[in-house]
Amino acid sequence: MSILRKIKFIFPLVFLTFLMSCNDSESSSISKDAPRLSIRLVDGPGDYEAVNVEIVDVMIKMDNDSDDGSGWMSLEANNEIVNLLDFTGGISKVLVERFPIPAGTLSQMRLVLGDGNTIVIKDENNEDEEFDLKTPSAQQSGLKLKVNTLIEEGYTYDFVLDFDVEKSIVHAGNSGNIILKPVLYVSAEASSGIIEGTVSPNDVPSMVSVLVDDKGTPETDDDFVISAYTDETTGEFALWGAPAGTYEVTAKPIDEDSDYSYGSAMDVTVSIGEITTITNPIELMFKTASISGTIYGLGDGLVATISINDTASTSVEADGNGMYIIENLVPGDYTVTISAEGYAPQEFMITLEPAEEEVINATLVLE
């Protein structure tokens, strides 16, 4: 694991000279070794072609945890429209870079949105169709996020805003309106880490995620999921802002009709301020198959046994109606043997495809 550059001293003489020459946009009330704040935006994926959001500003409150509208400080983020779906799989959007702020407690943060928001969805003809995203006025003023992080002079602090697209898009019933109600999570890289890795096969686009138990309590209301898409070519992914802890990292194909079901990596440990690289690719497993059928020709009280030549030498007995099923089989070649005491056994050579439901019926005859 490699160390992230999270918190850095700002003491070199050259840099101090640069700070003394800063323009008026950096308030003269902020000391020359003022803390610096950087904020990046990442996205929890959603099933859309594009989600375009107008970023107006990022604002913070220092030493002020009140709910009123006073005390907000602009971080002078660029006013621009961004496609949130561009910022998955380890890609992030820099909203604020090394902006000087006063020392103290960073109490709250908010992302201020404009009204130039749109969404692109495939229609029934598989064509892209763009819709306006209605944004409630209360949301345009900025979704407030509790941070409560101590900010000290001489350091740079990096925060990640995770925009959960799936939870943020609301389809308003019969009105046809699509509403943007942002769901955001904020994490400090100084108190979190990054999980990196790859998914195999790397040409199967997948969503990778971890479930974060936010408070360590049995309740699930405060839990949230950190997720990202894999790169469509390399299968690489990066999960930003995972709190320190041990996780199961799961991967699932985006296409529900894929031959693959899921894959996982267990006991992935995240340390504060570090990148955890999962050494081996997360292998997607094929969807399992099944064999079922009905056995005919047996006398009363006789039971048929159905066996397959898998690694576990699986066998089952037919029920009183001669019916059986063998589930959760790995796709591949099998020999199925159906037998009963006093009857000639029958063998069937089959090849199971992913998610296939193979039916084998048989009529047994006396030996």
Tab-separated table of C-alpha atoms in Angstrom, residues 8-230:
chain	number	residue	atom	x	y	z
A	8	LYS	CA	1.458	18.331	4.257
A	9	PHE	CA	3.485	21.007	6.052
A	10	ILE	CA	3.628	24.320	4.162
A	11	PHE	CA	6.943	25.671	5.327
A	12	PRO	CA	9.446	25.988	2.451
A	13	LEU	CA	10.782	29.516	2.040
A	14	VAL	CA	9.916	29.617	-1.666
A	15	PHE	CA	6.314	28.795	-0.910
A	16	LEU	CA	6.143	31.409	1.831
A	17	THR	CA	7.414	33.985	-0.628
A	18	PHE	CA	4.694	32.935	-3.037
A	19	LEU	CA	2.036	33.309	-0.346
A	20	MET	CA	3.145	36.868	0.399
A	21	SER	CA	2.575	37.746	-3.232
A	22	CYS	CA	-0.931	36.220	-3.466
A	23	ASN	CA	-3.658	38.352	-4.996
A	24	ASP	CA	-6.615	39.926	-3.204
A	25	SER	CA	-8.760	36.797	-3.614
A	26	GLU	CA	-6.901	35.364	-0.604
A	27	SER	CA	-8.118	37.407	2.329
A	28	SER	CA	-5.466	39.424	4.155
A	29	SER	CA	-7.048	38.181	7.378
A	30	ILE	CA	-5.718	34.681	6.635
A	31	SER	CA	-2.158	34.041	7.803
A	32	LYS	CA	0.670	33.157	5.449
A	33	ASP	CA	0.753	29.579	6.712
A	34	ALA	CA	-3.025	29.266	6.606
A	35	PRO	CA	-4.545	25.819	6.222
A	36	ARG	CA	-5.403	24.841	2.665
A	37	LEU	CA	-8.518	22.985	1.611
A	38	SER	CA	-8.976	20.776	-1.479
A	39	ILE	CA	-12.299	19.162	-2.417
A	40	ARG	CA	-12.917	16.510	-5.076
A	41	LEU	CA	-16.180	15.125	-6.382
A	42	VAL	CA	-16.783	11.429	-7.078
A	43	ASP	CA	-19.968	9.631	-8.015
A	44	GLY	CA	-21.901	6.652	-6.764
A	45	PRO	CA	-23.061	5.242	-10.128
A	46	GLY	CA	-26.589	5.405	-11.531
A	47	ASP	CA	-28.258	3.616	-14.433
A	48	TYR	CA	-28.402	6.612	-16.801
A	49	GLU	CA	-26.544	7.775	-19.884
A	50	ALA	CA	-25.620	11.152	-18.350
A	51	VAL	CA	-26.487	13.225	-15.285
A	52	ASN	CA	-25.429	16.818	-15.923
A	53	VAL	CA	-25.337	19.036	-12.849
A	54	GLU	CA	-24.560	22.745	-12.627
A	55	ILE	CA	-22.016	23.336	-9.864
A	56	VAL	CA	-22.268	26.933	-8.624
A	57	ASP	CA	-20.023	26.899	-5.567
A	58	VAL	CA	-18.762	25.016	-2.541
A	59	MET	CA	-19.153	26.789	0.787
A	60	ILE	CA	-18.085	26.079	4.363
A	61	LYS	CA	-18.807	27.239	7.886
A	62	MET	CA	-15.957	27.589	10.361
A	63	ASP	CA	-16.619	27.362	14.122
A	64	ASN	CA	-20.334	27.646	13.465
A	65	ASP	CA	-22.709	24.697	13.644
A	66	SER	CA	-25.904	26.759	13.480
A	67	ASP	CA	-28.655	25.996	11.004
A	68	ASP	CA	-29.225	29.596	9.947
A	69	GLY	CA	-27.917	31.184	6.756
A	70	SER	CA	-25.081	33.161	8.346
A	71	GLY	CA	-21.384	32.417	8.476
A	72	TRP	CA	-20.983	30.698	5.095
A	73	MET	CA	-17.641	31.196	3.317
A	74	SER	CA	-17.279	30.698	-0.432
A	75	LEU	CA	-14.425	28.502	-1.659
A	76	GLU	CA	-14.742	30.092	-5.116
A	77	ALA	CA	-15.380	26.868	-7.019
A	78	ASN	CA	-15.789	27.204	-10.788
A	79	ASN	CA	-19.350	27.661	-11.977
A	80	GLU	CA	-19.680	24.824	-14.507
A	81	ILE	CA	-21.848	21.943	-15.648
A	82	VAL	CA	-20.378	18.472	-15.108
A	83	ASN	CA	-21.568	14.973	-15.981
A	84	LEU	CA	-21.504	13.096	-12.688
A	85	LEU	CA	-21.149	9.769	-14.471
A	86	ASP	CA	-17.699	10.842	-15.667
A	87	PHE	CA	-16.388	10.561	-12.122
A	88	THR	CA	-16.483	6.855	-11.339
A	89	GLY	CA	-13.888	4.093	-11.377
A	90	GLY	CA	-11.266	6.217	-9.612
A	91	ILE	CA	-11.757	9.399	-11.645
A	92	SER	CA	-12.579	12.521	-9.636
A	93	LYS	CA	-13.460	16.136	-10.336
A	94	VAL	CA	-11.439	18.802	-8.528
A	95	LEU	CA	-13.879	21.434	-7.283
A	96	VAL	CA	-11.547	23.318	-4.945
A	97	GLU	CA	-7.767	23.153	-4.961
A	98	ARG	CA	-5.654	24.289	-2.010
A	99	PHE	CA	-7.930	27.172	-1.066
A	100	PRO	CA	-6.769	29.080	2.066
A	101	ILE	CA	-9.170	28.990	5.023
A	102	PRO	CA	-8.936	30.062	8.664
A	103	ALA	CA	-7.819	27.610	11.316
A	104	GLY	CA	-10.529	26.279	13.606
A	105	THR	CA	-13.294	23.705	13.326
A	106	LEU	CA	-14.702	23.127	9.853
A	107	SER	CA	-18.283	22.664	10.988
A	108	GLN	CA	-20.310	22.359	7.786
A	109	MET	CA	-19.899	22.148	4.036
A	110	ARG	CA	-22.405	22.543	1.231
A	111	LEU	CA	-22.453	22.041	-2.511
A	112	VAL	CA	-24.440	24.836	-4.174
A	113	LEU	CA	-26.268	23.873	-7.375
A	114	GLY	CA	-27.774	25.916	-10.158
A	115	ASP	CA	-30.822	25.108	-12.250
A	116	GLY	CA	-29.007	23.997	-15.434
A	117	ASN	CA	-29.367	20.321	-14.606
A	118	THR	CA	-30.321	17.618	-17.124
A	119	ILE	CA	-30.483	13.837	-17.371
A	120	VAL	CA	-30.103	11.568	-20.408
A	121	ILE	CA	-32.054	8.284	-20.506
A	122	LYS	CA	-32.512	5.662	-23.211
A	123	ASP	CA	-36.042	5.612	-24.651
A	124	GLU	CA	-37.941	2.544	-25.877
A	125	ASN	CA	-36.058	2.762	-29.186
A	126	ASN	CA	-32.721	2.742	-27.360
A	127	GLU	CA	-32.147	6.379	-28.343
A	128	ASP	CA	-30.759	9.008	-25.973
A	129	GLU	CA	-33.440	11.363	-24.657
A	130	GLU	CA	-32.603	14.415	-22.527
A	131	PHE	CA	-34.864	15.737	-19.753
A	132	ASP	CA	-34.620	18.711	-17.434
A	133	LEU	CA	-33.825	17.830	-13.840
A	134	LYS	CA	-36.135	19.826	-11.604
A	135	THR	CA	-34.253	21.092	-8.587
A	136	PRO	CA	-36.184	22.174	-5.468
A	137	SER	CA	-35.207	25.705	-4.469
A	138	ALA	CA	-34.104	24.492	-1.067
A	139	GLN	CA	-31.561	22.235	-2.744
A	140	GLN	CA	-30.211	25.030	-4.956
A	141	SER	CA	-29.137	26.877	-1.830
A	142	GLY	CA	-26.889	23.946	-1.053
A	143	LEU	CA	-27.162	20.613	0.710
A	144	LYS	CA	-25.592	21.013	4.144
A	145	LEU	CA	-23.161	18.365	5.294
A	146	LYS	CA	-21.839	18.041	8.829
A	147	VAL	CA	-18.039	17.832	8.870
A	148	ASN	CA	-16.774	18.883	12.337
A	149	THR	CA	-13.086	18.512	11.507
A	150	LEU	CA	-10.324	20.374	13.320
A	151	ILE	CA	-8.309	22.497	10.878
A	152	GLU	CA	-4.817	23.548	11.949
A	153	GLU	CA	-2.362	26.039	10.494
A	154	GLY	CA	0.365	24.715	8.253
A	155	TYR	CA	-1.582	21.765	6.835
A	156	THR	CA	-3.483	20.908	3.659
A	157	TYR	CA	-6.748	19.003	4.023
A	158	ASP	CA	-8.366	16.938	1.273
A	159	PHE	CA	-12.083	16.103	1.287
A	160	VAL	CA	-14.117	13.882	-1.025
A	161	LEU	CA	-17.768	14.586	-1.876
A	162	ASP	CA	-19.499	11.371	-2.953
A	163	PHE	CA	-22.608	12.197	-5.015
A	164	ASP	CA	-24.970	9.210	-4.880
A	165	VAL	CA	-26.719	9.490	-8.263
A	166	GLU	CA	-28.999	6.472	-7.802
A	167	LYS	CA	-30.516	7.931	-4.625
A	168	SER	CA	-30.528	11.509	-5.920
A	169	ILE	CA	-32.812	11.026	-8.938
A	170	VAL	CA	-36.543	10.906	-8.167
A	171	HIS	CA	-39.148	10.075	-10.822
A	172	ALA	CA	-42.252	12.009	-9.793
A	173	GLY	CA	-45.030	9.599	-10.696
A	174	ASN	CA	-47.690	10.682	-13.182
A	175	SER	CA	-46.329	14.211	-13.587
A	176	GLY	CA	-43.436	12.909	-15.671
A	177	ASN	CA	-41.033	15.217	-13.844
A	178	ILE	CA	-37.597	13.965	-12.887
A	179	ILE	CA	-36.372	15.654	-9.731
A	180	LEU	CA	-32.836	16.090	-8.447
A	181	LYS	CA	-32.689	15.731	-4.669
A	182	PRO	CA	-28.957	15.408	-4.021
A	183	VAL	CA	-27.713	12.717	-1.657
A	184	LEU	CA	-24.102	13.415	-0.733
A	185	TYR	CA	-21.538	11.977	1.628
A	186	VAL	CA	-18.411	13.810	2.722
A	187	SER	CA	-15.212	12.199	3.955
A	188	ALA	CA	-11.793	13.513	4.834
A	189	GLU	CA	-8.944	11.650	3.228
A	190	ALA	CA	-7.094	12.166	6.497
A	191	SER	CA	-9.688	9.929	8.163
A	192	SER	CA	-10.358	7.533	5.298
A	193	GLY	CA	-8.621	5.560	2.579
A	194	ILE	CA	-8.987	4.284	-0.960
A	195	ILE	CA	-9.541	0.726	-2.177
A	196	GLU	CA	-8.131	-0.087	-5.605
A	197	GLY	CA	-8.179	-3.262	-7.661
A	198	THR	CA	-9.392	-4.965	-10.815
A	199	VAL	CA	-12.284	-7.213	-11.759
A	200	SER	CA	-11.876	-10.247	-14.008
A	201	PRO	CA	-12.921	-10.716	-16.763
A	202	ASN	CA	-11.879	-7.115	-17.299
A	203	ASP	CA	-14.168	-6.648	-20.307
A	204	VAL	CA	-17.333	-7.198	-18.241
A	205	PRO	CA	-18.419	-3.731	-17.033
A	206	SER	CA	-19.243	-4.059	-13.351
A	207	MET	CA	-20.164	-2.069	-10.285
A	208	VAL	CA	-17.882	-2.526	-7.280
A	209	SER	CA	-19.044	-1.557	-3.806
A	210	VAL	CA	-18.531	-1.756	-0.048
A	211	LEU	CA	-21.135	-1.338	2.662
A	212	VAL	CA	-20.047	1.110	5.367
A	213	ASP	CA	-21.559	0.737	8.819
A	214	ASP	CA	-21.355	4.438	9.603
A	215	LYS	CA	-21.983	4.362	13.342
A	216	GLY	CA	-21.101	0.801	14.231
A	217	THR	CA	-24.630	0.162	15.474
A	218	PRO	CA	-27.174	-2.560	14.613
A	219	GLU	CA	-29.366	0.080	12.928
A	220	THR	CA	-28.972	0.366	9.163
A	221	ASP	CA	-30.394	3.865	8.644
A	222	ASP	CA	-26.952	5.395	9.017
A	223	ASP	CA	-25.202	2.864	6.749
A	224	PHE	CA	-24.206	3.811	3.230
A	225	VAL	CA	-22.599	2.237	0.186
A	226	ILE	CA	-19.458	3.445	-1.584
A	227	SER	CA	-19.456	2.256	-5.186
A	228	ALA	CA	-17.764	2.792	-8.532
A	229	TYR	CA	-17.872	1.392	-12.045
A	230	THR	CA	-14.939	-0.564	-13.432
